[in-house]
Amino acid sequence: MASRREVRCRCGRRMLVQPDVRAIQCPTCHNVTQVYSLVDVARGAQRIINGFQQLLRPHQPPQHQHHPQQMMAQPPPPPRLLEPLPSPFGKKRAVLCGVNYKGKSYSLEGCISDAKSMRCFLVQKMGFPIDSILMLTEDETSPQRIPTKRNIRKAMRWLVEGNRARDSLVFHFSGHGSQQKDYNGDEIDGQDETLAPLDHETEGKIIDDEINRILVRPLVHGAKLHAVIDACNSGTVLDLPFICRMERNGSYEWEDHRSVRAYKGTDGGAAFCFSACDDDETSGYTPVFTGKNTGAMTYSFIKAVKTAGPSPTYGHLLNLMCSAIREAQSRLALNEDYTSSDASAEPLLTSSEEFDVYATKFIL
């Protein structure tokens, strides 16, 4: 018969137990002490050793039986073409689209350069991190950065995703704009304004209703969106409900274009759009400013912000932009080398709310 073993309780009392006993209660402190045999200890130690060996052993994929033809060398996987978009949660971020429509009969000049100029301006002048700016042009190598309808839609959603108070968002488009029949009755003039992506011939244009729904409606309280649209028929292409009509003497008035059929405002945030022209007008590019064809709207906007001094008002900027366009028109009229297509209408400001343009500071 096996002899009894001695175990010690935590209180210090010694107790004798039979070999087959697995637990015993102390008569002094009433604590229960687990009793392990040498076999139990050995098994536990072996499990620990096996666990460490498993962790240290290099991973070996399961071996499978292959047909001889399957043992031939497989081609390498195709390179990954799609790269992730930048994080949408920076305080300052922008989407810049420049479409030249290369090879088309309606190709443009300078739109890609406009987008690049806007990027330099935002980074160098306005403090935007370069990795928070999403560029969509025909010069980009990534398929995600080509200004197709699908990619522009995706980029617009990225721009406003998770927007919060004190976010500063910028949307810039330089390319073709147009109008088409309004089918839902929310336009006073019966026309929807559109932007033309690179593949608009097959995929269609992006209408103002959709742009408003994606870019404007999600803006929360404290978030701010500025759009700069260098395209024809772009006056209300964001479908913002208020239009600022600025006279040459600096006086202005707001036109209320709110629709009874659909809400076009924000979710508490603020949206502003500088457009190249009114809905029924055409815009253009000109070599007057730089010697190369440049979008008149893009150039006048960047120049106005740079020369206006610290914290300009919206009214001050709009006057500077209009003055620059008028100067360009005068120079074009005197120079026979420039064609009429170089002319441009005057910029237009629209907003999600009415405000005093001479008291409200422009801040990106």
GROMACS .gro file of C-alpha atoms in nm:
model
  364
    1MET     CA    1   0.000   0.000   0.000
    2ALA     CA    2   0.139   0.337  -0.105
    3SER     CA    3   0.237   0.567   0.174
    4ARG     CA    4   0.059   0.892   0.242
    5ARG     CA    5   0.205   1.223   0.122
    6GLU     CA    6   0.247   1.548   0.309
    7VAL     CA    7   0.107   1.875   0.171
    8ARG     CA    8   0.127   2.222   0.317
    9CYS     CA    9  -0.167   2.465   0.333
   10ARG     CA   10  -0.118   2.837   0.267
   11CYS     CA   11  -0.170   2.899   0.637
   12GLY     CA   12   0.135   2.685   0.707
   13ARG     CA   13  -0.037   2.377   0.850
   14ARG     CA   14   0.096   2.039   0.732
   15MET     CA   15  -0.148   1.765   0.631
   16LEU     CA   16  -0.111   1.400   0.529
   17VAL     CA   17  -0.319   1.276   0.234
   18GLN     CA   18  -0.374   0.942   0.063
   19PRO     CA   19  -0.212   0.894  -0.286
   20ASP     CA   20  -0.549   0.903  -0.468
   21VAL     CA   21  -0.672   1.226  -0.301
   22ARG     CA   22  -0.683   1.528  -0.536
   23ALA     CA   23  -0.797   1.797  -0.289
   24ILE     CA   24  -0.807   1.850   0.088
   25GLN     CA   25  -0.963   2.115   0.311
   26CYS     CA   26  -0.754   2.263   0.591
   27PRO     CA   27  -0.920   2.217   0.934
   28THR     CA   28  -0.758   2.542   1.053
   29CYS     CA   29  -0.825   2.803   0.778
   30HIS     CA   30  -1.075   2.596   0.573
   31ASN     CA   31  -0.891   2.669   0.246
   32VAL     CA   32  -0.903   2.392  -0.013
   33THR     CA   33  -0.563   2.282  -0.144
   34GLN     CA   34  -0.529   2.102  -0.478
   35VAL     CA   35  -0.309   1.791  -0.462
   36TYR     CA   36  -0.114   1.691  -0.776
   37SER     CA   37   0.067   1.364  -0.831
   38LEU     CA   38   0.410   1.345  -0.987
   39VAL     CA   39   0.244   1.210  -1.303
   40ASP     CA   40   0.021   1.520  -1.324
   41VAL     CA   41   0.321   1.748  -1.286
   42ALA     CA   42   0.513   1.562  -1.556
   43ARG     CA   43   0.221   1.579  -1.799
   44GLY     CA   44   0.175   1.952  -1.742
   45ALA     CA   45   0.544   2.018  -1.798
   46GLN     CA   46   0.537   1.820  -2.121
   47ARG     CA   47   0.239   2.023  -2.251
   48ILE     CA   48   0.429   2.346  -2.185
   49ILE     CA   49   0.736   2.215  -2.365
   50ASN     CA   50   0.526   2.105  -2.662
   51GLY     CA   51   0.364   2.451  -2.681
   52PHE     CA   52   0.701   2.628  -2.694
   53GLN     CA   53   0.826   2.389  -2.961
   54GLN     CA   54   0.517   2.459  -3.172
   55LEU     CA   55   0.577   2.834  -3.150
   56LEU     CA   56   0.943   2.799  -3.247
   57ARG     CA   57   0.883   2.558  -3.535
   58PRO     CA   58   0.872   2.735  -3.879
   59HIS     CA   59   0.536   2.724  -4.051
   60GLN     CA   60   0.507   2.443  -4.301
   61PRO     CA   61   0.218   2.454  -4.546
   62PRO     CA   62   0.020   2.131  -4.571
   63GLN     CA   63   0.153   1.892  -4.827
   64HIS     CA   64  -0.083   1.793  -5.104
   65GLN     CA   65  -0.059   1.542  -5.381
   66HIS     CA   66  -0.014   1.714  -5.717
   67HIS     CA   67  -0.062   1.589  -6.064
   68PRO     CA   68   0.268   1.591  -6.257
   69GLN     CA   69   0.136   1.868  -6.484
   70GLN     CA   70   0.059   2.079  -6.176
   71MET     CA   71   0.421   2.049  -6.061
   72MET     CA   72   0.529   2.281  -6.341
   73ALA     CA   73   0.638   2.630  -6.240
   74GLN     CA   74   0.341   2.862  -6.192
   75PRO     CA   75   0.352   3.220  -6.327
   76PRO     CA   76   0.396   3.491  -6.063
   77PRO     CA   77   0.079   3.668  -5.945
   78PRO     CA   78  -0.013   3.983  -6.141
   79PRO     CA   79   0.108   4.311  -5.990
   80ARG     CA   80  -0.134   4.494  -5.766
   81LEU     CA   81  -0.273   4.785  -5.968
   82LEU     CA   82  -0.507   4.939  -5.714
   83GLU     CA   83  -0.352   5.136  -5.432
   84PRO     CA   84  -0.542   5.242  -5.120
   85LEU     CA   85  -0.676   5.594  -5.104
   86PRO     CA   86  -0.529   5.829  -4.844
   87SER     CA   87  -0.689   5.840  -4.501
   88PRO     CA   88  -1.011   6.043  -4.514
   89PHE     CA   89  -0.972   6.164  -4.158
   90GLY     CA   90  -0.725   6.452  -4.192
   91LYS     CA   91  -0.841   6.799  -4.091
   92LYS     CA   92  -0.747   6.931  -4.437
   93ARG     CA   93  -0.802   6.722  -4.748
   94ALA     CA   94  -0.883   6.783  -5.113
   95VAL     CA   95  -0.990   6.618  -5.438
   96LEU     CA   96  -0.849   6.781  -5.752
   97CYS     CA   97  -0.972   6.675  -6.099
   98GLY     CA   98  -0.815   6.789  -6.424
   99VAL     CA   99  -0.947   6.644  -6.752
  100ASN     CA  100  -0.794   6.735  -7.089
  101TYR     CA  101  -0.988   6.467  -7.287
  102LYS     CA  102  -0.673   6.385  -7.482
  103GLY     CA  103  -0.729   6.259  -7.835
  104LYS     CA  104  -1.090   6.379  -7.851
  105SER     CA  105  -1.228   6.640  -8.088
  106TYR     CA  106  -1.336   6.839  -7.784
  107SER     CA  107  -0.999   6.814  -7.605
  108LEU     CA  108  -0.897   7.098  -7.373
  109GLU     CA  109  -0.565   7.251  -7.281
  110GLY     CA  110  -0.445   7.338  -6.935
  111CYS     CA  111  -0.693   7.143  -6.721
  112ILE     CA  112  -0.431   6.902  -6.588
  113SER     CA  113  -0.202   7.199  -6.526
  114ASP     CA  114  -0.488   7.364  -6.334
  115ALA     CA  115  -0.512   7.066  -6.100
  116LYS     CA  116  -0.137   7.065  -6.045
  117SER     CA  117  -0.136   7.442  -5.979
  118MET     CA  118  -0.414   7.396  -5.725
  119ARG     CA  119  -0.217   7.123  -5.550
  120CYS     CA  120   0.092   7.345  -5.521
  121PHE     CA  121  -0.125   7.629  -5.390
  122LEU     CA  122  -0.295   7.415  -5.126
  123VAL     CA  123   0.031   7.262  -5.005
  124GLN     CA  124   0.257   7.566  -5.014
  125LYS     CA  125   0.011   7.844  -4.928
  126MET     CA  126  -0.271   7.683  -4.733
  127GLY     CA  127  -0.089   7.412  -4.536
  128PHE     CA  128  -0.263   7.105  -4.680
  129PRO     CA  129  -0.062   6.781  -4.631
  130ILE     CA  130   0.032   6.652  -4.974
  131ASP     CA  131  -0.073   6.297  -4.880
  132SER     CA  132  -0.424   6.429  -4.802
  133ILE     CA  133  -0.474   6.551  -5.159
  134LEU     CA  134  -0.625   6.310  -5.411
  135MET     CA  135  -0.533   6.394  -5.772
  136LEU     CA  136  -0.739   6.263  -6.063
  137THR     CA  137  -0.587   6.339  -6.405
  138GLU     CA  138  -0.501   6.155  -6.723
  139ASP     CA  139  -0.133   6.179  -6.625
  140GLU     CA  140  -0.175   5.956  -6.320
  141THR     CA  141  -0.038   5.601  -6.339
  142SER     CA  142  -0.282   5.437  -6.097
  143PRO     CA  143  -0.615   5.327  -6.249
  144GLN     CA  144  -0.785   5.468  -5.938
  145ARG     CA  145  -0.654   5.816  -6.017
  146ILE     CA  146  -0.787   5.842  -6.374
  147PRO     CA  147  -1.083   6.088  -6.380
  148THR     CA  148  -1.350   5.841  -6.483
  149LYS     CA  149  -1.705   5.874  -6.359
  150ARG     CA  150  -1.659   5.588  -6.115
  151ASN     CA  151  -1.334   5.729  -5.975
  152ILE     CA  152  -1.466   6.084  -5.938
  153ARG     CA  153  -1.771   5.953  -5.752
  154LYS     CA  154  -1.549   5.746  -5.526
  155ALA     CA  155  -1.317   6.041  -5.464
  156MET     CA  156  -1.606   6.269  -5.370
  157ARG     CA  157  -1.732   6.014  -5.118
  158TRP     CA  158  -1.379   5.981  -4.979
  159LEU     CA  159  -1.359   6.359  -4.936
  160VAL     CA  160  -1.658   6.388  -4.704
  161GLU     CA  161  -1.634   6.049  -4.533
  162GLY     CA  162  -1.640   6.088  -4.155
  163ASN     CA  163  -1.624   6.468  -4.180
  164ARG     CA  164  -1.633   6.648  -3.847
  165ALA     CA  165  -1.612   6.996  -3.695
  166ARG     CA  166  -1.315   7.211  -3.810
  167ASP     CA  167  -1.253   6.996  -4.119
  168SER     CA  168  -1.156   7.197  -4.429
  169LEU     CA  169  -1.242   7.018  -4.754
  170VAL     CA  170  -1.167   7.129  -5.111
  171PHE     CA  171  -1.312   6.998  -5.437
  172HIS     CA  172  -1.162   7.131  -5.762
  173PHE     CA  173  -1.268   7.038  -6.113
  174SER     CA  174  -1.121   7.169  -6.437
  175GLY     CA  175  -1.279   7.027  -6.752
  176HIS     CA  176  -1.601   7.029  -6.950
  177GLY     CA  177  -1.934   7.125  -6.800
  178SER     CA  178  -2.276   7.133  -6.963
  179GLN     CA  179  -2.650   7.126  -6.904
  180GLN     CA  180  -2.920   6.868  -6.959
  181LYS     CA  181  -3.293   6.849  -6.904
  182ASP     CA  182  -3.407   6.844  -6.540
  183TYR     CA  183  -3.632   6.543  -6.486
  184ASN     CA  184  -3.725   6.585  -6.119
  185GLY     CA  185  -3.848   6.945  -6.125
  186ASP     CA  186  -3.603   7.091  -5.874
  187GLU     CA  187  -3.444   7.345  -6.113
  188ILE     CA  188  -3.590   7.692  -6.168
  189ASP     CA  189  -3.460   7.702  -6.526
  190GLY     CA  190  -3.554   7.341  -6.602
  191GLN     CA  191  -3.189   7.243  -6.658
  192ASP     CA  192  -2.948   7.030  -6.453
  193GLU     CA  193  -2.582   7.129  -6.458
  194THR     CA  194  -2.326   6.853  -6.519
  195LEU     CA  195  -1.955   6.774  -6.507
  196ALA     CA  196  -1.804   6.557  -6.779
  197PRO     CA  197  -1.570   6.279  -6.662
  198LEU     CA  198  -1.318   6.131  -6.902
  199ASP     CA  199  -1.554   5.844  -6.997
  200HIS     CA  200  -1.875   6.047  -7.019
  201GLU     CA  201  -1.945   5.923  -7.372
  202THR     CA  202  -2.007   5.572  -7.240
  203GLU     CA  203  -2.080   5.623  -6.869
  204GLY     CA  204  -2.264   5.955  -6.876
  205LYS     CA  205  -2.207   6.283  -6.696
  206ILE     CA  206  -2.228   6.361  -6.327
  207ILE     CA  207  -2.532   6.581  -6.263
  208ASP     CA  208  -2.566   6.847  -5.996
  209ASP     CA  209  -2.826   6.649  -5.799
  210GLU     CA  210  -2.573   6.372  -5.738
  211ILE     CA  211  -2.287   6.613  -5.663
  212ASN     CA  212  -2.504   6.785  -5.401
  213ARG     CA  213  -2.610   6.454  -5.250
  214ILE     CA  214  -2.250   6.328  -5.221
  215LEU     CA  215  -2.055   6.643  -5.133
  216VAL     CA  216  -2.298   6.883  -4.967
  217ARG     CA  217  -2.564   6.693  -4.777
  218PRO     CA  218  -2.325   6.498  -4.545
  219LEU     CA  219  -2.142   6.809  -4.412
  220VAL     CA  220  -2.186   6.822  -4.034
  221HIS     CA  221  -2.181   7.127  -3.808
  222GLY     CA  222  -1.840   7.293  -3.809
  223ALA     CA  223  -1.719   7.122  -4.129
  224LYS     CA  224  -1.652   7.341  -4.432
  225LEU     CA  225  -1.635   7.263  -4.804
  226HIS     CA  226  -1.496   7.493  -5.074
  227ALA     CA  227  -1.545   7.396  -5.437
  228VAL     CA  228  -1.365   7.562  -5.728
  229ILE     CA  229  -1.524   7.464  -6.059
  230ASP     CA  230  -1.347   7.571  -6.379
  231ALA     CA  231  -1.602   7.457  -6.638
  232CYS     CA  232  -1.881   7.586  -6.860
  233ASN     CA  233  -2.237   7.607  -6.725
  234SER     CA  234  -2.101   7.561  -6.372
  235GLY     CA  235  -2.281   7.833  -6.178
  236THR     CA  236  -2.497   7.603  -5.965
  237VAL     CA  237  -2.327   7.272  -6.037
  238LEU     CA  238  -2.323   7.194  -5.661
  239ASP     CA  239  -2.695   7.280  -5.645
  240LEU     CA  240  -2.632   7.517  -5.353
  241PRO     CA  241  -2.950   7.712  -5.276
  242PHE     CA  242  -2.812   8.069  -5.260
  243ILE     CA  243  -2.641   8.264  -5.541
  244CYS     CA  244  -2.442   8.582  -5.479
  245ARG     CA  245  -2.490   8.836  -5.759
  246MET     CA  246  -2.197   9.078  -5.746
  247GLU     CA  247  -2.208   9.411  -5.934
  248ARG     CA  248  -1.903   9.588  -6.072
  249ASN     CA  249  -1.931   9.856  -5.803
  250GLY     CA  250  -1.902   9.588  -5.532
  251SER     CA  251  -2.265   9.579  -5.428
  252TYR     CA  252  -2.433   9.239  -5.419
  253GLU     CA  253  -2.753   9.056  -5.344
  254TRP     CA  254  -2.842   8.696  -5.273
  255GLU     CA  255  -3.081   8.502  -5.493
  256ASP     CA  256  -3.280   8.229  -5.321
  257HIS     CA  257  -3.290   7.915  -5.534
  258ARG     CA  258  -3.422   7.678  -5.271
  259SER     CA  259  -3.641   7.406  -5.413
  260VAL     CA  260  -3.969   7.296  -5.260
  261ARG     CA  261  -3.911   6.949  -5.404
  262ALA     CA  262  -3.573   6.868  -5.246
  263TYR     CA  263  -3.351   6.992  -4.965
  264LYS     CA  264  -3.016   7.106  -5.105
  265GLY     CA  265  -2.844   7.223  -4.787
  266THR     CA  266  -2.599   7.057  -4.551
  267ASP     CA  267  -2.630   6.860  -4.229
  268GLY     CA  268  -2.523   7.165  -4.031
  269GLY     CA  269  -2.195   7.241  -4.211
  270ALA     CA  270  -2.106   7.511  -4.463
  271ALA     CA  271  -2.054   7.479  -4.839
  272PHE     CA  272  -1.922   7.742  -5.079
  273CYS     CA  273  -1.861   7.719  -5.453
  274PHE     CA  274  -1.659   7.950  -5.677
  275SER     CA  275  -1.771   7.876  -6.033
  276ALA     CA  276  -1.620   7.998  -6.356
  277CYS     CA  277  -1.949   8.130  -6.494
  278ASP     CA  278  -2.326   8.128  -6.466
  279ASP     CA  279  -2.538   7.829  -6.563
  280ASP     CA  280  -2.609   7.966  -6.913
  281GLU     CA  281  -2.253   8.086  -6.983
  282THR     CA  282  -1.930   7.936  -7.108
  283SER     CA  283  -1.587   7.963  -6.952
  284GLY     CA  284  -1.247   7.931  -7.109
  285TYR     CA  285  -0.873   7.907  -7.073
  286THR     CA  286  -0.629   8.177  -7.173
  287PRO     CA  287  -0.254   8.230  -7.221
  288VAL     CA  288  -0.288   8.590  -7.100
  289PHE     CA  289  -0.194   8.516  -6.740
  290THR     CA  290   0.109   8.289  -6.775
  291GLY     CA  291   0.187   8.261  -7.145
  292LYS     CA  292   0.044   7.909  -7.144
  293ASN     CA  293  -0.318   7.805  -7.168
  294THR     CA  294  -0.454   7.820  -6.814
  295GLY     CA  295  -0.805   7.800  -6.676
  296ALA     CA  296  -0.904   8.161  -6.614
  297MET     CA  297  -1.109   8.066  -6.310
  298THR     CA  298  -0.839   7.854  -6.145
  299TYR     CA  299  -0.569   8.113  -6.202
  300SER     CA  300  -0.778   8.409  -6.081
  301PHE     CA  301  -0.882   8.219  -5.767
  302ILE     CA  302  -0.525   8.127  -5.670
  303LYS     CA  303  -0.395   8.476  -5.749
  304ALA     CA  304  -0.673   8.644  -5.551
  305VAL     CA  305  -0.605   8.440  -5.237
  306LYS     CA  306  -0.229   8.498  -5.266
  307THR     CA  307  -0.257   8.875  -5.314
  308ALA     CA  308  -0.554   8.953  -5.088
  309GLY     CA  309  -0.347   8.949  -4.770
  310PRO     CA  310  -0.422   8.763  -4.448
  311SER     CA  311  -0.781   8.657  -4.381
  312PRO     CA  312  -0.956   8.816  -4.681
  313THR     CA  313  -1.334   8.824  -4.696
  314TYR     CA  314  -1.536   8.640  -4.958
  315GLY     CA  315  -1.642   8.972  -5.106
  316HIS     CA  316  -1.282   9.088  -5.138
  317LEU     CA  317  -1.180   8.765  -5.312
  318LEU     CA  318  -1.473   8.771  -5.552
  319ASN     CA  319  -1.397   9.131  -5.652
  320LEU     CA  320  -1.030   9.049  -5.710
  321MET     CA  321  -1.122   8.748  -5.923
  322CYS     CA  322  -1.371   8.943  -6.132
  323SER     CA  323  -1.117   9.224  -6.184
  324ALA     CA  324  -0.855   8.974  -6.305
  325ILE     CA  325  -1.101   8.822  -6.552
  326ARG     CA  326  -1.203   9.165  -6.686
  327GLU     CA  327  -0.837   9.257  -6.731
  328ALA     CA  328  -0.779   8.935  -6.924
  329GLN     CA  329  -1.082   9.004  -7.144
  330SER     CA  330  -0.949   9.351  -7.225
  331ARG     CA  331  -0.609   9.217  -7.320
  332LEU     CA  332  -0.768   8.948  -7.534
  333ALA     CA  333  -0.972   9.207  -7.722
  334LEU     CA  334  -0.655   9.401  -7.807
  335ASN     CA  335  -0.451   9.099  -7.919
  336GLU     CA  336  -0.544   8.947  -8.255
  337ASP     CA  337  -0.331   8.639  -8.182
  338TYR     CA  338  -0.584   8.515  -7.929
  339THR     CA  339  -0.909   8.359  -8.045
  340SER     CA  340  -1.254   8.422  -7.903
  341SER     CA  341  -1.250   8.081  -7.734
  342ASP     CA  342  -0.997   8.226  -7.492
  343ALA     CA  343  -1.256   8.458  -7.339
  344SER     CA  344  -1.412   8.381  -7.005
  345ALA     CA  345  -1.721   8.492  -6.815
  346GLU     CA  346  -1.697   8.631  -6.462
  347PRO     CA  347  -1.683   8.401  -6.157
  348LEU     CA  348  -1.989   8.328  -5.949
  349LEU     CA  349  -2.024   8.248  -5.577
  350THR     CA  350  -2.291   8.013  -5.442
  351SER     CA  351  -2.343   7.900  -5.084
  352SER     CA  352  -2.546   7.674  -4.859
  353GLU     CA  353  -2.650   7.982  -4.655
  354GLU     CA  354  -2.678   8.358  -4.702
  355PHE     CA  355  -2.409   8.562  -4.525
  356ASP     CA  356  -2.238   8.902  -4.530
  357VAL     CA  357  -1.962   8.855  -4.789
  358TYR     CA  358  -1.771   9.159  -4.664
  359ALA     CA  359  -1.775   9.050  -4.301
  360THR     CA  360  -1.711   8.677  -4.335
  361LYS     CA  361  -1.347   8.570  -4.357
  362PHE     CA  362  -1.236   8.320  -4.617
  363ILE     CA  363  -1.046   8.047  -4.436
  364LEU     CA  364  -0.923   7.720  -4.583
   0.00000   0.00000   0.00000
